[in-house]
Amino acid sequence: ILPNVALVAALSSRLPQILQNHRQQHTGHLAATTIAMNALGALARVFTTLAGSNDPILLLSYTSSVVLTAIVLAQIVVFRHQPRRVVLADSATTSGKPPLKVE
C-alpha cells in the first residue's frame, strides 16, 4: 500500500507545478540544481529497484517521479530566458500587491 501512496504523492505534487509553470511560461525561483538532484535521486531508485526487487508498482512510482521531475527541469531550461518583468509581476500579484511596472 505504501508504494501506491508514493505514486499518488509524486503525481499530485509535480503535475500542478508543471501545469502552473506552463500556464505562466516561467518557473519563478525554482533552483535547477535542487530539481536535478531530485531527478538523479529518483533515477537511482529506479536502478536499485530493477537490480533488487523488480516490484512493478515501485518501479512505476519511481519512474513517474523521474519523468515528472525531468519535465520540471526541462521547463527551467526552456523558460530561463523569460523576461524578469514576468516573474516580478507574477510575484507581486500573488502577494496581494499591485503588479510592478518594469520596462
mmCIF file with all atom_site columns, C-alpha atoms in Angstrom:
data_model
loop_
_atom_site.group_PDB
_atom_site.id
_atom_site.type_symbol
_atom_site.label_atom_id
_atom_site.label_alt_id
_atom_site.label_comp_id
_atom_site.label_asym_id
_atom_site.label_entity_id
_atom_site.label_seq_id
_atom_site.pdbx_PDB_ins_code
_atom_site.Cartn_x
_atom_site.Cartn_y
_atom_site.Cartn_z
_atom_site.occupancy
_atom_site.B_iso_or_equiv
_atom_site.pdbx_formal_charge
_atom_site.auth_seq_id
_atom_site.auth_comp_id
_atom_site.auth_asym_id
_atom_site.auth_atom_id
_atom_site.pdbx_PDB_model_num
ATOM 1   C CA . ILE A 1 1   ? 0.000  0.000  0.000   1.00 0.00 ? 1   ILE A CA 1
ATOM 2   C CA . LEU A 1 2   ? 2.915  2.395  0.683   1.00 0.00 ? 2   LEU A CA 1
ATOM 3   C CA . PRO A 1 3   ? 4.211  2.335  -2.927  1.00 0.00 ? 3   PRO A CA 1
ATOM 4   C CA . ASN A 1 4   ? 0.734  3.347  -4.093  1.00 0.00 ? 4   ASN A CA 1
ATOM 5   C CA . VAL A 1 5   ? 0.860  6.349  -1.763  1.00 0.00 ? 5   VAL A CA 1
ATOM 6   C CA . ALA A 1 6   ? 4.268  7.314  -3.171  1.00 0.00 ? 6   ALA A CA 1
ATOM 7   C CA . LEU A 1 7   ? 2.895  7.201  -6.710  1.00 0.00 ? 7   LEU A CA 1
ATOM 8   C CA . VAL A 1 8   ? -0.074 9.384  -5.813  1.00 0.00 ? 8   VAL A CA 1
ATOM 9   C CA . ALA A 1 9   ? 2.199  11.805 -3.951  1.00 0.00 ? 9   ALA A CA 1
ATOM 10  C CA . ALA A 1 10  ? 4.555  12.109 -6.917  1.00 0.00 ? 10  ALA A CA 1
ATOM 11  C CA . LEU A 1 11  ? 1.708  12.791 -9.313  1.00 0.00 ? 11  LEU A CA 1
ATOM 12  C CA . SER A 1 12  ? -0.151 15.182 -7.045  1.00 0.00 ? 12  SER A CA 1
ATOM 13  C CA . SER A 1 13  ? 2.925  17.240 -6.250  1.00 0.00 ? 13  SER A CA 1
ATOM 14  C CA . ARG A 1 14  ? 4.506  17.604 -9.696  1.00 0.00 ? 14  ARG A CA 1
ATOM 15  C CA . LEU A 1 15  ? 1.523  17.798 -12.041 1.00 0.00 ? 15  LEU A CA 1
ATOM 16  C CA . PRO A 1 16  ? 0.085  21.053 -10.612 1.00 0.00 ? 16  PRO A CA 1
ATOM 17  C CA . GLN A 1 17  ? 3.576  22.565 -10.638 1.00 0.00 ? 17  GLN A CA 1
ATOM 18  C CA . ILE A 1 18  ? 4.125  21.548 -14.280 1.00 0.00 ? 18  ILE A CA 1
ATOM 19  C CA . LEU A 1 19  ? 0.748  22.953 -15.301 1.00 0.00 ? 19  LEU A CA 1
ATOM 20  C CA . GLN A 1 20  ? 1.318  26.224 -13.454 1.00 0.00 ? 20  GLN A CA 1
ATOM 21  C CA . ASN A 1 21  ? 4.785  26.650 -14.981 1.00 0.00 ? 21  ASN A CA 1
ATOM 22  C CA . HIS A 1 22  ? 3.342  26.040 -18.435 1.00 0.00 ? 22  HIS A CA 1
ATOM 23  C CA . ARG A 1 23  ? 0.460  28.444 -17.896 1.00 0.00 ? 23  ARG A CA 1
ATOM 24  C CA . GLN A 1 24  ? 2.737  31.209 -16.562 1.00 0.00 ? 24  GLN A CA 1
ATOM 25  C CA . GLN A 1 25  ? 5.571  30.496 -19.026 1.00 0.00 ? 25  GLN A CA 1
ATOM 26  C CA . HIS A 1 26  ? 8.155  30.737 -16.250 1.00 0.00 ? 26  HIS A CA 1
ATOM 27  C CA . THR A 1 27  ? 9.258  28.695 -13.264 1.00 0.00 ? 27  THR A CA 1
ATOM 28  C CA . GLY A 1 28  ? 9.677  31.514 -10.785 1.00 0.00 ? 28  GLY A CA 1
ATOM 29  C CA . HIS A 1 29  ? 12.528 30.897 -8.389  1.00 0.00 ? 29  HIS A CA 1
ATOM 30  C CA . LEU A 1 30  ? 12.922 27.125 -8.744  1.00 0.00 ? 30  LEU A CA 1
ATOM 31  C CA . ALA A 1 31  ? 16.541 26.022 -8.358  1.00 0.00 ? 31  ALA A CA 1
ATOM 32  C CA . ALA A 1 32  ? 17.747 23.881 -11.242 1.00 0.00 ? 32  ALA A CA 1
ATOM 33  C CA . THR A 1 33  ? 20.369 22.229 -9.024  1.00 0.00 ? 33  THR A CA 1
ATOM 34  C CA . THR A 1 34  ? 17.810 21.026 -6.499  1.00 0.00 ? 34  THR A CA 1
ATOM 35  C CA . ILE A 1 35  ? 15.444 19.730 -9.169  1.00 0.00 ? 35  ILE A CA 1
ATOM 36  C CA . ALA A 1 36  ? 18.315 17.971 -10.986 1.00 0.00 ? 36  ALA A CA 1
ATOM 37  C CA . MET A 1 37  ? 19.448 16.282 -7.753  1.00 0.00 ? 37  MET A CA 1
ATOM 38  C CA . ASN A 1 38  ? 15.854 15.187 -7.134  1.00 0.00 ? 38  ASN A CA 1
ATOM 39  C CA . ALA A 1 39  ? 15.680 13.661 -10.628 1.00 0.00 ? 39  ALA A CA 1
ATOM 40  C CA . LEU A 1 40  ? 19.024 11.894 -10.190 1.00 0.00 ? 40  LEU A CA 1
ATOM 41  C CA . GLY A 1 41  ? 17.945 10.505 -6.820  1.00 0.00 ? 41  GLY A CA 1
ATOM 42  C CA . ALA A 1 42  ? 14.729 9.141  -8.308  1.00 0.00 ? 42  ALA A CA 1
ATOM 43  C CA . LEU A 1 43  ? 16.704 7.677  -11.210 1.00 0.00 ? 43  LEU A CA 1
ATOM 44  C CA . ALA A 1 44  ? 18.987 5.911  -8.728  1.00 0.00 ? 44  ALA A CA 1
ATOM 45  C CA . ARG A 1 45  ? 15.887 4.443  -7.057  1.00 0.00 ? 45  ARG A CA 1
ATOM 46  C CA . VAL A 1 46  ? 14.719 3.138  -10.445 1.00 0.00 ? 46  VAL A CA 1
ATOM 47  C CA . PHE A 1 47  ? 18.038 1.326  -10.931 1.00 0.00 ? 47  PHE A CA 1
ATOM 48  C CA . THR A 1 48  ? 18.093 -0.094 -7.408  1.00 0.00 ? 48  THR A CA 1
ATOM 49  C CA . THR A 1 49  ? 14.510 -1.319 -7.826  1.00 0.00 ? 49  THR A CA 1
ATOM 50  C CA . LEU A 1 50  ? 15.432 -3.006 -11.104 1.00 0.00 ? 50  LEU A CA 1
ATOM 51  C CA . ALA A 1 51  ? 18.501 -4.595 -9.512  1.00 0.00 ? 51  ALA A CA 1
ATOM 52  C CA . GLY A 1 52  ? 16.796 -5.609 -6.285  1.00 0.00 ? 52  GLY A CA 1
ATOM 53  C CA . SER A 1 53  ? 13.103 -6.242 -6.090  1.00 0.00 ? 53  SER A CA 1
ATOM 54  C CA . ASN A 1 54  ? 11.723 -5.729 -9.601  1.00 0.00 ? 54  ASN A CA 1
ATOM 55  C CA . ASP A 1 55  ? 8.449  -4.646 -7.954  1.00 0.00 ? 55  ASP A CA 1
ATOM 56  C CA . PRO A 1 56  ? 6.313  -3.155 -10.768 1.00 0.00 ? 56  PRO A CA 1
ATOM 57  C CA . ILE A 1 57  ? 4.453  -0.732 -8.503  1.00 0.00 ? 57  ILE A CA 1
ATOM 58  C CA . LEU A 1 58  ? 7.670  0.626  -7.016  1.00 0.00 ? 58  LEU A CA 1
ATOM 59  C CA . LEU A 1 59  ? 9.172  0.834  -10.474 1.00 0.00 ? 59  LEU A CA 1
ATOM 60  C CA . LEU A 1 60  ? 6.162  2.764  -11.785 1.00 0.00 ? 60  LEU A CA 1
ATOM 61  C CA . SER A 1 61  ? 6.299  5.122  -8.823  1.00 0.00 ? 61  SER A CA 1
ATOM 62  C CA . TYR A 1 62  ? 9.993  5.926  -9.210  1.00 0.00 ? 62  TYR A CA 1
ATOM 63  C CA . THR A 1 63  ? 9.813  6.122  -12.991 1.00 0.00 ? 63  THR A CA 1
ATOM 64  C CA . SER A 1 64  ? 6.916  8.562  -12.863 1.00 0.00 ? 64  SER A CA 1
ATOM 65  C CA . SER A 1 65  ? 8.867  10.650 -10.369 1.00 0.00 ? 65  SER A CA 1
ATOM 66  C CA . VAL A 1 66  ? 11.866 10.734 -12.727 1.00 0.00 ? 66  VAL A CA 1
ATOM 67  C CA . VAL A 1 67  ? 9.724  11.704 -15.714 1.00 0.00 ? 67  VAL A CA 1
ATOM 68  C CA . LEU A 1 68  ? 7.788  14.431 -13.910 1.00 0.00 ? 68  LEU A CA 1
ATOM 69  C CA . THR A 1 69  ? 10.901 15.890 -12.316 1.00 0.00 ? 69  THR A CA 1
ATOM 70  C CA . ALA A 1 70  ? 12.657 15.851 -15.700 1.00 0.00 ? 70  ALA A CA 1
ATOM 71  C CA . ILE A 1 71  ? 9.726  17.817 -17.141 1.00 0.00 ? 71  ILE A CA 1
ATOM 72  C CA . VAL A 1 72  ? 10.120 20.463 -14.427 1.00 0.00 ? 72  VAL A CA 1
ATOM 73  C CA . LEU A 1 73  ? 13.865 20.576 -15.115 1.00 0.00 ? 73  LEU A CA 1
ATOM 74  C CA . ALA A 1 74  ? 13.179 20.995 -18.844 1.00 0.00 ? 74  ALA A CA 1
ATOM 75  C CA . GLN A 1 75  ? 10.780 23.835 -18.043 1.00 0.00 ? 75  GLN A CA 1
ATOM 76  C CA . ILE A 1 76  ? 13.512 25.560 -16.045 1.00 0.00 ? 76  ILE A CA 1
ATOM 77  C CA . VAL A 1 77  ? 15.840 25.319 -19.041 1.00 0.00 ? 77  VAL A CA 1
ATOM 78  C CA . VAL A 1 78  ? 13.216 26.414 -21.592 1.00 0.00 ? 78  VAL A CA 1
ATOM 79  C CA . PHE A 1 79  ? 11.818 29.286 -19.539 1.00 0.00 ? 79  PHE A CA 1
ATOM 80  C CA . ARG A 1 80  ? 15.134 30.545 -18.110 1.00 0.00 ? 80  ARG A CA 1
ATOM 81  C CA . HIS A 1 81  ? 15.284 33.448 -20.570 1.00 0.00 ? 81  HIS A CA 1
ATOM 82  C CA . GLN A 1 82  ? 11.818 34.769 -19.842 1.00 0.00 ? 82  GLN A CA 1
ATOM 83  C CA . PRO A 1 83  ? 11.838 38.477 -19.078 1.00 0.00 ? 83  PRO A CA 1
ATOM 84  C CA . ARG A 1 84  ? 12.389 39.369 -15.460 1.00 0.00 ? 84  ARG A CA 1
ATOM 85  C CA . ARG A 1 85  ? 9.285  41.555 -15.566 1.00 0.00 ? 85  ARG A CA 1
ATOM 86  C CA . VAL A 1 86  ? 7.059  38.479 -15.922 1.00 0.00 ? 86  VAL A CA 1
ATOM 87  C CA . VAL A 1 87  ? 8.466  36.961 -12.727 1.00 0.00 ? 87  VAL A CA 1
ATOM 88  C CA . LEU A 1 88  ? 8.267  40.263 -10.858 1.00 0.00 ? 88  LEU A CA 1
ATOM 89  C CA . ALA A 1 89  ? 4.709  40.954 -11.986 1.00 0.00 ? 89  ALA A CA 1
ATOM 90  C CA . ASP A 1 90  ? 3.593  37.437 -11.070 1.00 0.00 ? 90  ASP A CA 1
ATOM 91  C CA . SER A 1 91  ? 5.181  37.543 -7.616  1.00 0.00 ? 91  SER A CA 1
ATOM 92  C CA . ALA A 1 92  ? 3.557  40.901 -6.953  1.00 0.00 ? 92  ALA A CA 1
ATOM 93  C CA . THR A 1 93  ? 0.088  39.665 -7.898  1.00 0.00 ? 93  THR A CA 1
ATOM 94  C CA . THR A 1 94  ? 0.370  36.545 -5.760  1.00 0.00 ? 94  THR A CA 1
ATOM 95  C CA . SER A 1 95  ? 1.449  38.612 -2.768  1.00 0.00 ? 95  SER A CA 1
ATOM 96  C CA . GLY A 1 96  ? -1.619 40.843 -2.995  1.00 0.00 ? 96  GLY A CA 1
ATOM 97  C CA . LYS A 1 97  ? 0.378  43.911 -4.051  1.00 0.00 ? 97  LYS A CA 1
ATOM 98  C CA . PRO A 1 98  ? -0.281 45.700 -7.325  1.00 0.00 ? 98  PRO A CA 1
ATOM 99  C CA . PRO A 1 99  ? 1.919  44.493 -10.210 1.00 0.00 ? 99  PRO A CA 1
ATOM 100 C CA . LEU A 1 100 ? 5.235  46.231 -10.732 1.00 0.00 ? 100 LEU A CA 1
ATOM 101 C CA . LYS A 1 101 ? 5.830  48.036 -13.992 1.00 0.00 ? 101 LYS A CA 1
ATOM 102 C CA . VAL A 1 102 ? 9.289  47.054 -15.103 1.00 0.00 ? 102 VAL A CA 1
ATOM 103 C CA . GLU A 1 103 ? 10.435 48.188 -18.516 1.00 0.00 ? 103 GLU A CA 1
#
